[in-house]
Short mmCIF file of C-alpha atoms in Angstrom, two decimals:
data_model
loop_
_atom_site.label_atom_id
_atom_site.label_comp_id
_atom_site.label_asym_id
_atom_site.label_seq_id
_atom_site.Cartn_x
_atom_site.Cartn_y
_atom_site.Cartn_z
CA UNK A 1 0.00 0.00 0.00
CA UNK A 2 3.02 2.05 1.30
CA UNK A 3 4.60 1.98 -2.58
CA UNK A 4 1.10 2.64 -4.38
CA UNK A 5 1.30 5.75 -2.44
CA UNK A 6 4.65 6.48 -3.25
CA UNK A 7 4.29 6.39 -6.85
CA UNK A 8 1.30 8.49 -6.73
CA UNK A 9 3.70 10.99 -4.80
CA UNK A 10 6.29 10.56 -8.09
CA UNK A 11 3.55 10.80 -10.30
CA UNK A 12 2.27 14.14 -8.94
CA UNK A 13 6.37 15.72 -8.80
CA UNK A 14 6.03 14.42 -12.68
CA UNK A 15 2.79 16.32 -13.25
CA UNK A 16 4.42 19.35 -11.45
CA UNK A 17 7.35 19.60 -14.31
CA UNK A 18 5.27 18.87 -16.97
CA UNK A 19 2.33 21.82 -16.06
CA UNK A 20 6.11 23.83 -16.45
CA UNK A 21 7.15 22.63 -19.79
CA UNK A 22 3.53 23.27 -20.91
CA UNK A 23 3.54 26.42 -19.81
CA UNK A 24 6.97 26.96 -21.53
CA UNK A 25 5.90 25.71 -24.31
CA UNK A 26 2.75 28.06 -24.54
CA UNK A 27 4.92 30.73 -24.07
CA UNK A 28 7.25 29.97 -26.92
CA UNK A 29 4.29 29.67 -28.88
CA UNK A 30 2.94 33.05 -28.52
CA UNK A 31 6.26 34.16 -29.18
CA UNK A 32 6.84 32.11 -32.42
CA UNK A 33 3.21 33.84 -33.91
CA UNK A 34 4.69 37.53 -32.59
CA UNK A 35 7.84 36.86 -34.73
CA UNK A 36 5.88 35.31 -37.65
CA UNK A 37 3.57 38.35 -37.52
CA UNK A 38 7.05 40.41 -37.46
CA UNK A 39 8.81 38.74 -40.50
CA UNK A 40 5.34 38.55 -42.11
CA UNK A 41 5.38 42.78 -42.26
CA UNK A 42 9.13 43.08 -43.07
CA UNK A 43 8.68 40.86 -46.07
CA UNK A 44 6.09 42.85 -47.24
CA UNK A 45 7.91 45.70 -46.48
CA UNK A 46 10.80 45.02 -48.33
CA UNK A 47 8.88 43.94 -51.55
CA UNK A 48 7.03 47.15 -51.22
CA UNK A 49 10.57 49.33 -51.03
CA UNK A 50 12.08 47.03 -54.03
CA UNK A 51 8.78 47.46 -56.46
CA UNK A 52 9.65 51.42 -55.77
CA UNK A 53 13.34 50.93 -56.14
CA UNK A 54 12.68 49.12 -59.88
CA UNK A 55 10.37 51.09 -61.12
CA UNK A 56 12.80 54.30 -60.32
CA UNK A 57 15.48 52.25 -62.15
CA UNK A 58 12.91 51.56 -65.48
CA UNK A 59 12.27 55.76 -65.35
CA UNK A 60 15.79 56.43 -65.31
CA UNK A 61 16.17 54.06 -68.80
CA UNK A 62 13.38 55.47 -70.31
CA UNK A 63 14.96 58.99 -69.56
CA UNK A 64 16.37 60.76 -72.71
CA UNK A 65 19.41 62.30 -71.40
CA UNK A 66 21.89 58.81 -71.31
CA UNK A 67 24.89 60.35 -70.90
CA UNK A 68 24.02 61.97 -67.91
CA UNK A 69 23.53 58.69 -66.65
CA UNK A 70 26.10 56.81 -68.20
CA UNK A 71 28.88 56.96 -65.33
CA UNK A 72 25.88 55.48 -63.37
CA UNK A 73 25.53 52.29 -65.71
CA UNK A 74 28.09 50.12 -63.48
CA UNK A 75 26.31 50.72 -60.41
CA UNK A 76 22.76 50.57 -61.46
CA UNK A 77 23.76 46.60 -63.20
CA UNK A 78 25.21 46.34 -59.90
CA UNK A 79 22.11 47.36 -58.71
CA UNK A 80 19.86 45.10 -60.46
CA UNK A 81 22.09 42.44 -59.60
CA UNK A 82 20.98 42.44 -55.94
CA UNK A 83 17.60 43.48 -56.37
CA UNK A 84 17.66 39.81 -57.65
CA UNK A 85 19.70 38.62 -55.25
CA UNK A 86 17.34 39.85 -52.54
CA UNK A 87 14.54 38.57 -53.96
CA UNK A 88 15.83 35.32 -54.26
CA UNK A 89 16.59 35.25 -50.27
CA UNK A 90 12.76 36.91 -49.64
CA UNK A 91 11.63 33.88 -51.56
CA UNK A 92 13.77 31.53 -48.87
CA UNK A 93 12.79 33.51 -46.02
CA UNK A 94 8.97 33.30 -47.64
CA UNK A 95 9.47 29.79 -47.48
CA UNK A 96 9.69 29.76 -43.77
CA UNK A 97 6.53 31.21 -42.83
CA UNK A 98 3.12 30.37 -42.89
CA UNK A 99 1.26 31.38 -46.45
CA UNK A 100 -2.52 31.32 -46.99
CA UNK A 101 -4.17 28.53 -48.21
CA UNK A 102 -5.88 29.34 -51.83
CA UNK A 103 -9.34 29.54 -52.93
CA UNK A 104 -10.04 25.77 -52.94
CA UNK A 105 -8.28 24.48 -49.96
CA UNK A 106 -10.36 27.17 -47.96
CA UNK A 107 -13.63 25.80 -49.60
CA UNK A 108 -12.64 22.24 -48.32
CA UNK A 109 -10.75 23.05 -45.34
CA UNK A 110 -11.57 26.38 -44.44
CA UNK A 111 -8.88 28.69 -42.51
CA UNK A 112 -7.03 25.70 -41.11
CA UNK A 113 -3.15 26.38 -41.50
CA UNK A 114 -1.78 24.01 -43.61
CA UNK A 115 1.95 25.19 -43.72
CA UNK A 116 4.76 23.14 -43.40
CA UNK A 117 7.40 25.08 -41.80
CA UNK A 118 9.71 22.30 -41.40
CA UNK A 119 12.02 21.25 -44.14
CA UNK A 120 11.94 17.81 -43.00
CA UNK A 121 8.15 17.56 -42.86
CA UNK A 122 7.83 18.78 -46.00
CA UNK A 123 10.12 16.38 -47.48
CA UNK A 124 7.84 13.77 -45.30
CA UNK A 125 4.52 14.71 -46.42
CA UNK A 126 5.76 15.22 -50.40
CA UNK A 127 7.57 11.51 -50.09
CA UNK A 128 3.44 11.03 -48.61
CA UNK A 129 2.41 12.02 -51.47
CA UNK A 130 4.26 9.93 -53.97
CA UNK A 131 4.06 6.87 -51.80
CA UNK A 132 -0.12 7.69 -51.94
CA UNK A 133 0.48 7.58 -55.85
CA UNK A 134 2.32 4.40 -56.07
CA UNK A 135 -0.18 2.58 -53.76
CA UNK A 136 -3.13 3.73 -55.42
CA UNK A 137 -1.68 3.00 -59.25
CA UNK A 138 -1.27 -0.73 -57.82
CA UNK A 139 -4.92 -1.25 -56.49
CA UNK A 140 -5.96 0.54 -59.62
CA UNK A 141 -4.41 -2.25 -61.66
CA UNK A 142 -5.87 -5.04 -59.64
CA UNK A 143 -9.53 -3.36 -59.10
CA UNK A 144 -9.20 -2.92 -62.84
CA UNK A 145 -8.19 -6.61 -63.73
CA UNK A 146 -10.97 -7.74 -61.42
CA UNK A 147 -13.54 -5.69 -62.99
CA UNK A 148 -12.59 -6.75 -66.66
CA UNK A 149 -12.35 -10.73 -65.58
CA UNK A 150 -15.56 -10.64 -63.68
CA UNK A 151 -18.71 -8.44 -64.46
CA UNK A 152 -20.17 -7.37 -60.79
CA UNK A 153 -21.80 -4.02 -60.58
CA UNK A 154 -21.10 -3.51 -57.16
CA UNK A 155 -17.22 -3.93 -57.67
CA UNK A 156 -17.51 -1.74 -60.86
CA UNK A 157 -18.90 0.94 -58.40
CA UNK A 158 -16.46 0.67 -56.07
CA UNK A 159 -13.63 0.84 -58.54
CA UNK A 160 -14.83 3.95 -60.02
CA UNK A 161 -16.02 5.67 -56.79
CA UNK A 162 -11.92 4.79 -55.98
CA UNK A 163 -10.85 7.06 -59.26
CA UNK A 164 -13.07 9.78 -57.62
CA UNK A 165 -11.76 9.73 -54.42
CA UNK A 166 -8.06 9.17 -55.30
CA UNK A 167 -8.29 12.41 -57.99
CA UNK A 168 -10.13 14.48 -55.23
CA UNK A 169 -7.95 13.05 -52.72
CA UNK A 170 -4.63 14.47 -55.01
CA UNK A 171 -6.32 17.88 -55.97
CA UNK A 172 -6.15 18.92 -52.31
CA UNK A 173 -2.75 17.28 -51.22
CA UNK A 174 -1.06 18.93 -54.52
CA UNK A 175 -2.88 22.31 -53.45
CA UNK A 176 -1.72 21.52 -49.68
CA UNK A 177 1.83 20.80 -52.03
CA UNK A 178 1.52 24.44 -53.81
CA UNK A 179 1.07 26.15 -50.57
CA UNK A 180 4.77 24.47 -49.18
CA UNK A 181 6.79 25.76 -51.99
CA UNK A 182 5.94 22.94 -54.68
CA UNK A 183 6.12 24.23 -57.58
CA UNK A 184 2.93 22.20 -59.27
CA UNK A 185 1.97 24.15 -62.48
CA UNK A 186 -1.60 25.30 -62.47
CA UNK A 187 -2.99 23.14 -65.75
CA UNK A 188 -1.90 19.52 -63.77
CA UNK A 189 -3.72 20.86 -61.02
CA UNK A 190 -6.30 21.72 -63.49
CA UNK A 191 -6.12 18.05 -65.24
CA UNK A 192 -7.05 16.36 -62.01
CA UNK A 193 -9.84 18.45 -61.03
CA UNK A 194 -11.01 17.56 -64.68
CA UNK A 195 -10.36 14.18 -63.73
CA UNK A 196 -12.28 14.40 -60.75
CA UNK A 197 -15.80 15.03 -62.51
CA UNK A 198 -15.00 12.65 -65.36
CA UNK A 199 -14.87 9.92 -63.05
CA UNK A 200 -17.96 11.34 -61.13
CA UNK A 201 -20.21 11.20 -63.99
CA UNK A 202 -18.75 7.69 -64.87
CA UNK A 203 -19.94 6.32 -61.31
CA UNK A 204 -23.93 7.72 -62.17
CA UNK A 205 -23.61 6.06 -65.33
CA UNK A 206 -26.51 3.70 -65.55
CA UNK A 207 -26.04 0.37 -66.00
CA UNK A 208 -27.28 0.22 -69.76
CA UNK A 209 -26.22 -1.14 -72.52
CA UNK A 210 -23.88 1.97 -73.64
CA UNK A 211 -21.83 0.62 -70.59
CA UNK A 212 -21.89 -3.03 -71.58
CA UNK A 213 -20.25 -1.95 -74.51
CA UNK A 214 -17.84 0.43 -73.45
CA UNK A 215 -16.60 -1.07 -70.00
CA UNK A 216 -14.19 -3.93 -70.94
CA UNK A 217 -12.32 -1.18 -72.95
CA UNK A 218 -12.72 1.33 -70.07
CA UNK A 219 -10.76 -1.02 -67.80
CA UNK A 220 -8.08 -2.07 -70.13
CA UNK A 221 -7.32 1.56 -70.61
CA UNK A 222 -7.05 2.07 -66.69
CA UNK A 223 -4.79 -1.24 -66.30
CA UNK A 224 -2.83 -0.07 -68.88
CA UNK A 225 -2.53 3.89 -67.76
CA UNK A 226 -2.13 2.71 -64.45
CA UNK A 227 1.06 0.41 -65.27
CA UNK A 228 2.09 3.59 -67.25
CA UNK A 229 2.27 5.70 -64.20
CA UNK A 230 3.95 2.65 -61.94
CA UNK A 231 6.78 2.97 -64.33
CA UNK A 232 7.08 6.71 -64.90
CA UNK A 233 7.06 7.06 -60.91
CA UNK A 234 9.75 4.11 -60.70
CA UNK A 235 12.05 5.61 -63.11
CA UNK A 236 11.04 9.13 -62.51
CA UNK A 237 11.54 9.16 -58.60
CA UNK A 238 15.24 8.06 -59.73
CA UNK A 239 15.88 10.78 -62.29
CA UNK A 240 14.79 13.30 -60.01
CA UNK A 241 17.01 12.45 -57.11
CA UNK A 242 19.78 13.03 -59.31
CA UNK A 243 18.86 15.85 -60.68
CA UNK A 244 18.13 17.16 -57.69
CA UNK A 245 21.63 16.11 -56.05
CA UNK A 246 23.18 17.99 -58.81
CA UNK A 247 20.89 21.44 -57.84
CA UNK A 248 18.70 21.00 -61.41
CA UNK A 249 15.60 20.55 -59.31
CA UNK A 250 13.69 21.89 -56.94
CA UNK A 251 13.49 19.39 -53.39
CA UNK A 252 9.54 19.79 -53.71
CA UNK A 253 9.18 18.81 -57.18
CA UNK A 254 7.23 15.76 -58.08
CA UNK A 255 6.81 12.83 -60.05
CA UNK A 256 4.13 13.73 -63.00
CA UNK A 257 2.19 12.11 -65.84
CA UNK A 258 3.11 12.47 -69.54
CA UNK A 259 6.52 13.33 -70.84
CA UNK A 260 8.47 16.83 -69.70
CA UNK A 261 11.62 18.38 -70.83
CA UNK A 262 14.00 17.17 -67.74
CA UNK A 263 12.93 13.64 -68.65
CA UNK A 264 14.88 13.58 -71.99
CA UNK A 265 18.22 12.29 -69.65
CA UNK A 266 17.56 8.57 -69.68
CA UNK A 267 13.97 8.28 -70.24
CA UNK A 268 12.97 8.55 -73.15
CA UNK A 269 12.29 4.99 -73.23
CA UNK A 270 9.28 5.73 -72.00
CA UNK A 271 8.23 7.99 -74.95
CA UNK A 272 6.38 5.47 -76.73
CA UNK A 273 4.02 4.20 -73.89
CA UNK A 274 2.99 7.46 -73.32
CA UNK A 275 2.15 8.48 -76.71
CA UNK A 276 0.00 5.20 -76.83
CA UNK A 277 -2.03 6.07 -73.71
CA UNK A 278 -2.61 9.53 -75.87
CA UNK A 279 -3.87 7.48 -79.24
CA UNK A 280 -6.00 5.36 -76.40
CA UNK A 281 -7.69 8.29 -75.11
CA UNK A 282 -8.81 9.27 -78.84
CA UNK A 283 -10.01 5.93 -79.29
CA UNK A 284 -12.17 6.57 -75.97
CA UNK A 285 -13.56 9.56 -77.19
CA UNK A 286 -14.30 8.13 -80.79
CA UNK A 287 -15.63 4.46 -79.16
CA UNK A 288 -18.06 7.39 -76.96
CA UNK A 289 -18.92 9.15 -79.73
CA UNK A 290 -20.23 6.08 -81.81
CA UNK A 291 -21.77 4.96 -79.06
CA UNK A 292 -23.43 8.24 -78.77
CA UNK A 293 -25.14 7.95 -82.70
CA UNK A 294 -25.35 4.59 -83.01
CA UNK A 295 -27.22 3.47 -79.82
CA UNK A 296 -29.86 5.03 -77.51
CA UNK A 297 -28.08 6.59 -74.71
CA UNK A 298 -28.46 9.00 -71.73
CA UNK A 299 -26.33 12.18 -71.51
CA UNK A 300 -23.97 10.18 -69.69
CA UNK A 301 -22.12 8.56 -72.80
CA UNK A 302 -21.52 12.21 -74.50
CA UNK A 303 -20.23 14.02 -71.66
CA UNK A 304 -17.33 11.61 -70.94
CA UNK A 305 -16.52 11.56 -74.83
CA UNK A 306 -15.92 15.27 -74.24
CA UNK A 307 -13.99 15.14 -71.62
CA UNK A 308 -11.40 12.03 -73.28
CA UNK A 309 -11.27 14.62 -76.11
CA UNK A 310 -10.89 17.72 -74.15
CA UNK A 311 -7.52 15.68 -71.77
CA UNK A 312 -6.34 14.79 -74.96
CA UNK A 313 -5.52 18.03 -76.11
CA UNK A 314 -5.07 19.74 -73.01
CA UNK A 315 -2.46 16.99 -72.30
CA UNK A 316 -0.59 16.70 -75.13
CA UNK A 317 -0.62 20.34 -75.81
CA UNK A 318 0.52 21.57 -72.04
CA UNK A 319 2.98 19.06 -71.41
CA UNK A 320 4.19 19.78 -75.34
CA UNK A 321 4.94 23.38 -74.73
CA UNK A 322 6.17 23.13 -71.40
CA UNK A 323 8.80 20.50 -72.26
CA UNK A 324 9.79 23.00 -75.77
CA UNK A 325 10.11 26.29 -73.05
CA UNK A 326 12.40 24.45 -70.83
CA UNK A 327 14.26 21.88 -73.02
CA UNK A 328 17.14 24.37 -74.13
CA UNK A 329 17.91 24.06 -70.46
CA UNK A 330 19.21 20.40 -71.44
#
């Protein structure tokens, strides 16, 4: 009885230091907001004075009289030279703070902070991210071999509701991405919020015979993208650590669909794959479209036909002229 007491006694001395470490740690806290609130208004401040400081220097090149201004020419290139310079370590110092979240992650999460402000974490929850990727393109391939060896409505809609909830699931960790210093171009963003409805009008598809006809090919196309994207994340995932070793990428960059400049060093192996997942997608939309004036269907057969078309050329046509800007890089 003696020792029960005892360690109550302990326990309570424990309690005792940790009410001080929490009250510490409260205190360091309300600090850490003051300071963020601080840096927050210097950073703004010192964009503010630069903007002023530029657009004096663009006056003073505009002005007639060069000669006046010609002993000046060193030090204004001088000048320039650590405008950039300084915005450059904004940018890092930017990258330290908390930003706010954008127009969608506030309509699905509201005001909830979702800054990383640790580089480690953010390494942590982008690795997240690409492990969620992998994961999800191997149960794709299975749900998809299942569904094209055995016809079961209830395992179709399950499947499908999956492609919903894995291309919702990515718009919001690639925006959560975008607000941690990823640089994510807007139109991917774009193509898996695109994504996101296609597959939501395939899962109130009726089960009619449009479907009967169109499903087998529907799943061989998602077995096949799906293996697609396995491989372009295997080999990607290695390209990129090199590049980034060598300082050619960004830490938060991220393994992508489709073809882009940086991948011309070693992969372009996987060139034709990709273009055949493009041809497959026009055969969608032209399979959808024949459906459409051949059979009696619901509204649900031509909408998806638009949208095969419309990723088609989006697809090929952004990750075209993004890999053309960039490829003299290489």
């Amino acid at each position: 009885m003696n020792q029960t007491f005892e360690e109550w006694d302990e326990l309570n001395n424990d309690f005792k230091q940790l009410e001080i470490d929490n009250k510490t740690y409260i205190q360091h806290l309300d600090q850490l907001t003051n300071l963020q609130k601080k840096c927050q208004s210097h950073l703004t401040h010192q964009r503010y004075r630069l903007d002023i400081i530029q657009r004096t220097l663009k006056e003073l090149e505009k002005t007639k009289d060069k000669e006046k201004h010609k002993e000046d020419e060193e030090k204004i290139k001088e000048l320039e030279s650590n405008i950039l310079k300084r915005k450059a370590q904004l940018h890092e110092v930017e990258q330290t703070l908390p930003k706010p979240n954008g127009i969608y992650l506030k309509i699905i999460l509201g005001n909830v902070n979702v800054s990383i402000l640790n580089k480690e974490e953010k390494f942590k929850y982008k690795d997240e991210y690409e492990k969620f990727k992998l994961i999800l393109s191997i149960i794709g391939i299975v749900m998809a071999v299942l569904n094209y060896s055995v016809r079961f409505r209830p395992l179709e809609l399950s499947y499908i509701f999956l492609l919903v909830w894995y291309y919702c699931t990515l718009t919001i960790r690639e925006s959560i991405l975008k607000v941690n210093g990823s640089r994510i171009k807007g139109w991917w963003r774009l193509h898996h919020f695109l994504s996101t409805v296609a597959a939501g009008i395939l899962l109130i598809w009726p089960d009619n015979e449009a479907w009967a006809m169109f499903r087998n090919q529907f799943m061989i196309f998602n077995m096949y993208i799906s293996l697609v994207q396995y491989l372009q994340f295997r080999y990607q995932r290695g390209a990129l650590y090199r590049l980034k070793a060598l300082g050619e990428r960004h830490n938060m960059d991220i393994t992508i669909e489709g073809f882009h400049s940086w991948m011309w060093r070693g992969l372009s192996f996987l060139l034709p794959f990709l273009f055949f997942g493009y041809i497959f997608q026009l055969y969608n939309a032209y399979s959808l479209y024949k459906l459409s004036v051949t059979t009696e269907t619901t509204w649900h057969v031509s909408r998806p036909n638009s949208y095969f078309n419309l990723f088609q050329v989006y697809s090929v046509v952004m990750k075209f002229v993004s890999s053309i800007l960039s490829f003299n890089r290489y």
